Short mmCIF file of C-alpha atoms in Angstrom, two decimals:
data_model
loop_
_atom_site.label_atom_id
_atom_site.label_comp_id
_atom_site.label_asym_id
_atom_site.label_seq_id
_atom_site.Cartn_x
_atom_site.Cartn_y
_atom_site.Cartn_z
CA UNK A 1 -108.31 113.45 -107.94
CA UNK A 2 -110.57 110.56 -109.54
CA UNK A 3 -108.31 107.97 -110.79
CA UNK A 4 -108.72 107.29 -114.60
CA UNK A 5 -110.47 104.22 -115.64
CA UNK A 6 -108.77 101.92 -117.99
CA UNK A 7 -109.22 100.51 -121.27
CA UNK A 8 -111.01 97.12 -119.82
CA UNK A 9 -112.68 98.84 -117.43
CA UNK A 10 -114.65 100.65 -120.22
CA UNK A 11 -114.73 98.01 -122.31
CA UNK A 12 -116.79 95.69 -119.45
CA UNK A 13 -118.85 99.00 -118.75
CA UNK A 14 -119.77 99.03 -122.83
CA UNK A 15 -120.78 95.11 -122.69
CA UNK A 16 -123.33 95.98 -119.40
CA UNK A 17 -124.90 98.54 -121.26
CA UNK A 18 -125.46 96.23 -124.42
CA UNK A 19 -126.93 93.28 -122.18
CA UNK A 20 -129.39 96.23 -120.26
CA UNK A 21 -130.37 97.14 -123.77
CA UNK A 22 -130.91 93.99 -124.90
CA UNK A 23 -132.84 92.59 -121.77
CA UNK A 24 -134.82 95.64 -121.96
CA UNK A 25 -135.73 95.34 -125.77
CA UNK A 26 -136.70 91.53 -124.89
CA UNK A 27 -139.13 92.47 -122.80
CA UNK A 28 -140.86 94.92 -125.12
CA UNK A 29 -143.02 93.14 -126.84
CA UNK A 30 -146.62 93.99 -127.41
CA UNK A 31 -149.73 91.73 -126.97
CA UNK A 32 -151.81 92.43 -130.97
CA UNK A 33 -154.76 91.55 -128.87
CA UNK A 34 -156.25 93.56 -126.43
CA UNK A 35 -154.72 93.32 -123.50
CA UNK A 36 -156.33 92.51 -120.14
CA UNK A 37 -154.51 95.58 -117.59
CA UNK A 38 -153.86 94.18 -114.99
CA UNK A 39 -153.83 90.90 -115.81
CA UNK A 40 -156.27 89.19 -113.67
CA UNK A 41 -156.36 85.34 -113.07
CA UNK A 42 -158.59 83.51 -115.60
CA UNK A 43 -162.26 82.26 -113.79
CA UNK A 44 -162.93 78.71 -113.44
CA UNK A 45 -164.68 76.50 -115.88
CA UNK A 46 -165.38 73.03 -115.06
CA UNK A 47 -167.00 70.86 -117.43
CA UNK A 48 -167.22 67.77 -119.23
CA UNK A 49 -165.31 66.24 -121.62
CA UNK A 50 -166.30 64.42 -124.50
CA UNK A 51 -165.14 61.32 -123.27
CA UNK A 52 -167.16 62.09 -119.63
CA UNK A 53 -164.21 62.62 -117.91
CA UNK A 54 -164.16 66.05 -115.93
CA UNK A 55 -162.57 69.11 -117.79
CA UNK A 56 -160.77 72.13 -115.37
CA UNK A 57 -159.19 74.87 -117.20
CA UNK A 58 -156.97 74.78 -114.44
CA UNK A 59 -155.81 71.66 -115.34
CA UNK A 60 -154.40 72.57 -118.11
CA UNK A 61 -151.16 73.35 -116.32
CA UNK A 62 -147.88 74.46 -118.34
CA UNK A 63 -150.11 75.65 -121.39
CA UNK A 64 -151.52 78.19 -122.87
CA UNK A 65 -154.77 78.57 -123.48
CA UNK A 66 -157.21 79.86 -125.98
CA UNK A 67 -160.81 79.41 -125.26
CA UNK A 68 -163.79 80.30 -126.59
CA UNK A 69 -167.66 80.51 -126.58
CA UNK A 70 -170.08 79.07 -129.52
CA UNK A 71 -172.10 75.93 -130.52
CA UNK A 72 -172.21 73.48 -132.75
CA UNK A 73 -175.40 74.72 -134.72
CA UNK A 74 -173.73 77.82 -135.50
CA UNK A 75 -174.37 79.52 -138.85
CA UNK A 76 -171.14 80.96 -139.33
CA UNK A 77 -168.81 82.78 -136.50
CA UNK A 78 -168.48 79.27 -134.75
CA UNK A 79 -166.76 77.20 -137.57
CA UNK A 80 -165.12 80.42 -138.78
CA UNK A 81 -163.51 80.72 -135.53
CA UNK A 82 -162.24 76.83 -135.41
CA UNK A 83 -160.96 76.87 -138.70
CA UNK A 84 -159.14 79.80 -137.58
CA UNK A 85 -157.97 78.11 -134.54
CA UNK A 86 -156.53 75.50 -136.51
CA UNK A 87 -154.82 77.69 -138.79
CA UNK A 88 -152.91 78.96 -135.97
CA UNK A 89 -152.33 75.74 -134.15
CA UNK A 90 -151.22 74.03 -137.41
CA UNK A 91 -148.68 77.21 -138.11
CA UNK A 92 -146.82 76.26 -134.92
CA UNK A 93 -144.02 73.86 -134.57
CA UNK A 94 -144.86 69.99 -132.44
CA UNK A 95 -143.21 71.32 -129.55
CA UNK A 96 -145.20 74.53 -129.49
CA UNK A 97 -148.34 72.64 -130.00
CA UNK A 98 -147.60 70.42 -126.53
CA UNK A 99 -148.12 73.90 -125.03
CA UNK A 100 -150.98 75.24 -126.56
CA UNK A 101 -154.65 73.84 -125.73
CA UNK A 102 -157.49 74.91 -128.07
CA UNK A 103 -161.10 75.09 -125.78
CA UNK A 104 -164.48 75.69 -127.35
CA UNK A 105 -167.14 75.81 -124.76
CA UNK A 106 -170.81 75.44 -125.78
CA UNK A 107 -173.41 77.78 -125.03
CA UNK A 108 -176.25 75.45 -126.28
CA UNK A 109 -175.52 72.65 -123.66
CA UNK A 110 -179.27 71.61 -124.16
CA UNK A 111 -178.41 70.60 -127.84
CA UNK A 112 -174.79 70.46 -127.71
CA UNK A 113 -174.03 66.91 -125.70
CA UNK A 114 -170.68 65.49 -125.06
CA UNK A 115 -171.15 62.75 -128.04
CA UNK A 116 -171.90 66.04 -130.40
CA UNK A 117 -169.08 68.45 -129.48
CA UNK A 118 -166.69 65.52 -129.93
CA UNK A 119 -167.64 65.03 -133.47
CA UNK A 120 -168.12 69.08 -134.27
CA UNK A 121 -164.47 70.03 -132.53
CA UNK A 122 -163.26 67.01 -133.71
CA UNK A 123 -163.61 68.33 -137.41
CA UNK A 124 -161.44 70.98 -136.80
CA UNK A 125 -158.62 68.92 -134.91
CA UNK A 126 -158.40 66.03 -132.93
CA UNK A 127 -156.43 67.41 -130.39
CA UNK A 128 -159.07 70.35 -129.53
CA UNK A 129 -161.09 70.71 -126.01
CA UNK A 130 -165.19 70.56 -126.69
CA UNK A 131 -166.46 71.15 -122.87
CA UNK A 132 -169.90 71.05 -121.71
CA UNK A 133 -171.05 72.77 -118.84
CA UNK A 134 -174.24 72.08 -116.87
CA UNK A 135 -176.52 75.33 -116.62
CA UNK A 136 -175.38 76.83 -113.00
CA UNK A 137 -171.22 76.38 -113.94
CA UNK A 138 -172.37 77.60 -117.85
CA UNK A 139 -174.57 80.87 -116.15
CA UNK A 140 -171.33 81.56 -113.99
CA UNK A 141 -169.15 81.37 -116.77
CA UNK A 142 -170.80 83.42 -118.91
CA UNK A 143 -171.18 86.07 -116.25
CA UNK A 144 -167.17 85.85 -115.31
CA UNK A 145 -165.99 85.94 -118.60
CA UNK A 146 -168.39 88.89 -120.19
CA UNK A 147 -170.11 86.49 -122.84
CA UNK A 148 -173.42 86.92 -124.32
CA UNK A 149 -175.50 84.04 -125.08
CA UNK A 150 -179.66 84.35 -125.52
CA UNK A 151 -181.60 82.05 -127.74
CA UNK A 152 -183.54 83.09 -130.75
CA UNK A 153 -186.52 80.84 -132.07
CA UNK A 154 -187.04 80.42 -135.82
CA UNK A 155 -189.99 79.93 -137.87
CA UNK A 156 -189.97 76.49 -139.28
CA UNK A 157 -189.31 77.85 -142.90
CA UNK A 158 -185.99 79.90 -141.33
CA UNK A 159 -183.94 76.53 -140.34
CA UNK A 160 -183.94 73.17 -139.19
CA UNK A 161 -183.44 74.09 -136.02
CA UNK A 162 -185.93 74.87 -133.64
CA UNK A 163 -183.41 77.88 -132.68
CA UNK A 164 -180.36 79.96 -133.05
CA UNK A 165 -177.86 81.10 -130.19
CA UNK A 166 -177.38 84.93 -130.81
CA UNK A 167 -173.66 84.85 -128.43
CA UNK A 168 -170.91 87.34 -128.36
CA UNK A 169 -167.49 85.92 -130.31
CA UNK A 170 -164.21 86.62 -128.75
CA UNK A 171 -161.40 84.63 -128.05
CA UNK A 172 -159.51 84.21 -124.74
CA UNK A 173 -155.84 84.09 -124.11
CA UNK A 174 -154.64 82.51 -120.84
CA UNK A 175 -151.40 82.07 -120.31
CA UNK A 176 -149.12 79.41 -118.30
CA UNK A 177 -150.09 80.41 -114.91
CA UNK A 178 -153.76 80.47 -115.95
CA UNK A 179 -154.03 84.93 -115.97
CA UNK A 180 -156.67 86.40 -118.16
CA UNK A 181 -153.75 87.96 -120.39
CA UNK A 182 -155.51 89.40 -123.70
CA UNK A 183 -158.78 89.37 -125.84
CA UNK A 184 -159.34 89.02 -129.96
CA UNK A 185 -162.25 89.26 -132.30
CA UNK A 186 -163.08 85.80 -133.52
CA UNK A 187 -162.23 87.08 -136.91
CA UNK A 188 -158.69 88.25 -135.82
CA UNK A 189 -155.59 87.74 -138.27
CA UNK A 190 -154.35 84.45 -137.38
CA UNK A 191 -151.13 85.89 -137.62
CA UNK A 192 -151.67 87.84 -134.57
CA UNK A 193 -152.50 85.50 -132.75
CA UNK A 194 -149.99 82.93 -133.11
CA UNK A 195 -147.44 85.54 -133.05
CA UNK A 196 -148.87 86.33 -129.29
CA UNK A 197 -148.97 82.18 -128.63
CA UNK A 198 -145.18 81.87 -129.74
CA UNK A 199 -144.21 84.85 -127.40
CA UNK A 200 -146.58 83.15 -124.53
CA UNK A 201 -145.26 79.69 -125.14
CA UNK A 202 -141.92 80.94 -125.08
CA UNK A 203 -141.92 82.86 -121.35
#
């Protein structure tokens, strides 16, 4: 005959069932982007910094990232995405920041030098990455990382520019140990996507 458990017994069996819930419901919590799955480790981009000094996404060890593609003579979806950017980076707490690194990489390195991007970025915050790749690491990049980018010559009358980039706008969530872990419309709720950072940030 089984003996009879006692009152403790089920008591401790009650509390084990609790913490399995609870560990379970932690770990339930949904990426609002789209989610790379499986996540696959983020490509390479090497670059240059504003300042000269070599940039490696890589690098970036211990943080999140967010990175995306544009150029300083954008129109519109370029400065839109920024602002956004800082919207989210400024809704986060000083701790969370140290975490997070914002990266725009230009896609009009012909136009776009280092001196330029540090101004345009700048704008947005001080604290953001504006990289500059040369054309081979900029080609690969583009090709690793699904982006667009194909220039479109105006008529004099059209701009001041001699051209506009027509580019694909997403943004790019890396996380600590530099995986590919989710994808967002430039125009995304910055809601989402700090509430995505925080959880990141906080695993």
């Amino acid at each position: 005959m089984a003996a009879k458990m006692t009152w403790h017994q089920v008591r401790w069996i009650g509390l084990l069932v609790i913490i399995a819930l609870l560990g379970g419901c932690a770990d339930s919590y949904e990426l609002r982007g789209t989610p790379y799955n499986p996540v696959i480790a983020a490509p390479q981009i090497s670059g240059t910094n504003p300042d000269g000094s070599l940039f490696r996404l890589a690098d970036l060890k211990d943080q999140v990232k967010v990175v995306s593609f544009g150029y300083t003579f954008c129109p519109d979806v370029c400065p839109l995405t920024l602002a956004n950017m800082k919207t989210v980076y400024e809704s986060l707490t000083m701790e969370e920041q140290a975490q997070l690194a914002i990266v725009f990489i230009t896609v009009d390195p012909e136009r776009d030098t280092p001196e330029r991007l540090a101004g345009y970025v700048g704008a947005f915050h001080e604290n953001f990455y504006g990289v500059q790749l040369d054309e081979s690491a900029l080609a690969q990049a583009k090709k690793e990382y699904g982006v667009f980018a194909e220039k479109r010559t105006l008529e004099a009358s059209q701009s001041a520019a001699d051209y506009l980039m027509d580019h694909t706008a997403f943004v790019y969530v890396v996380d600590k140990d530099n995986n590919l872990r989710e994808i967002f419309p430039h125009d995304a709720p910055t809601a989402d996507i700090a509430a995505d950072l925080r959880y990141l940030i906080g695993r």
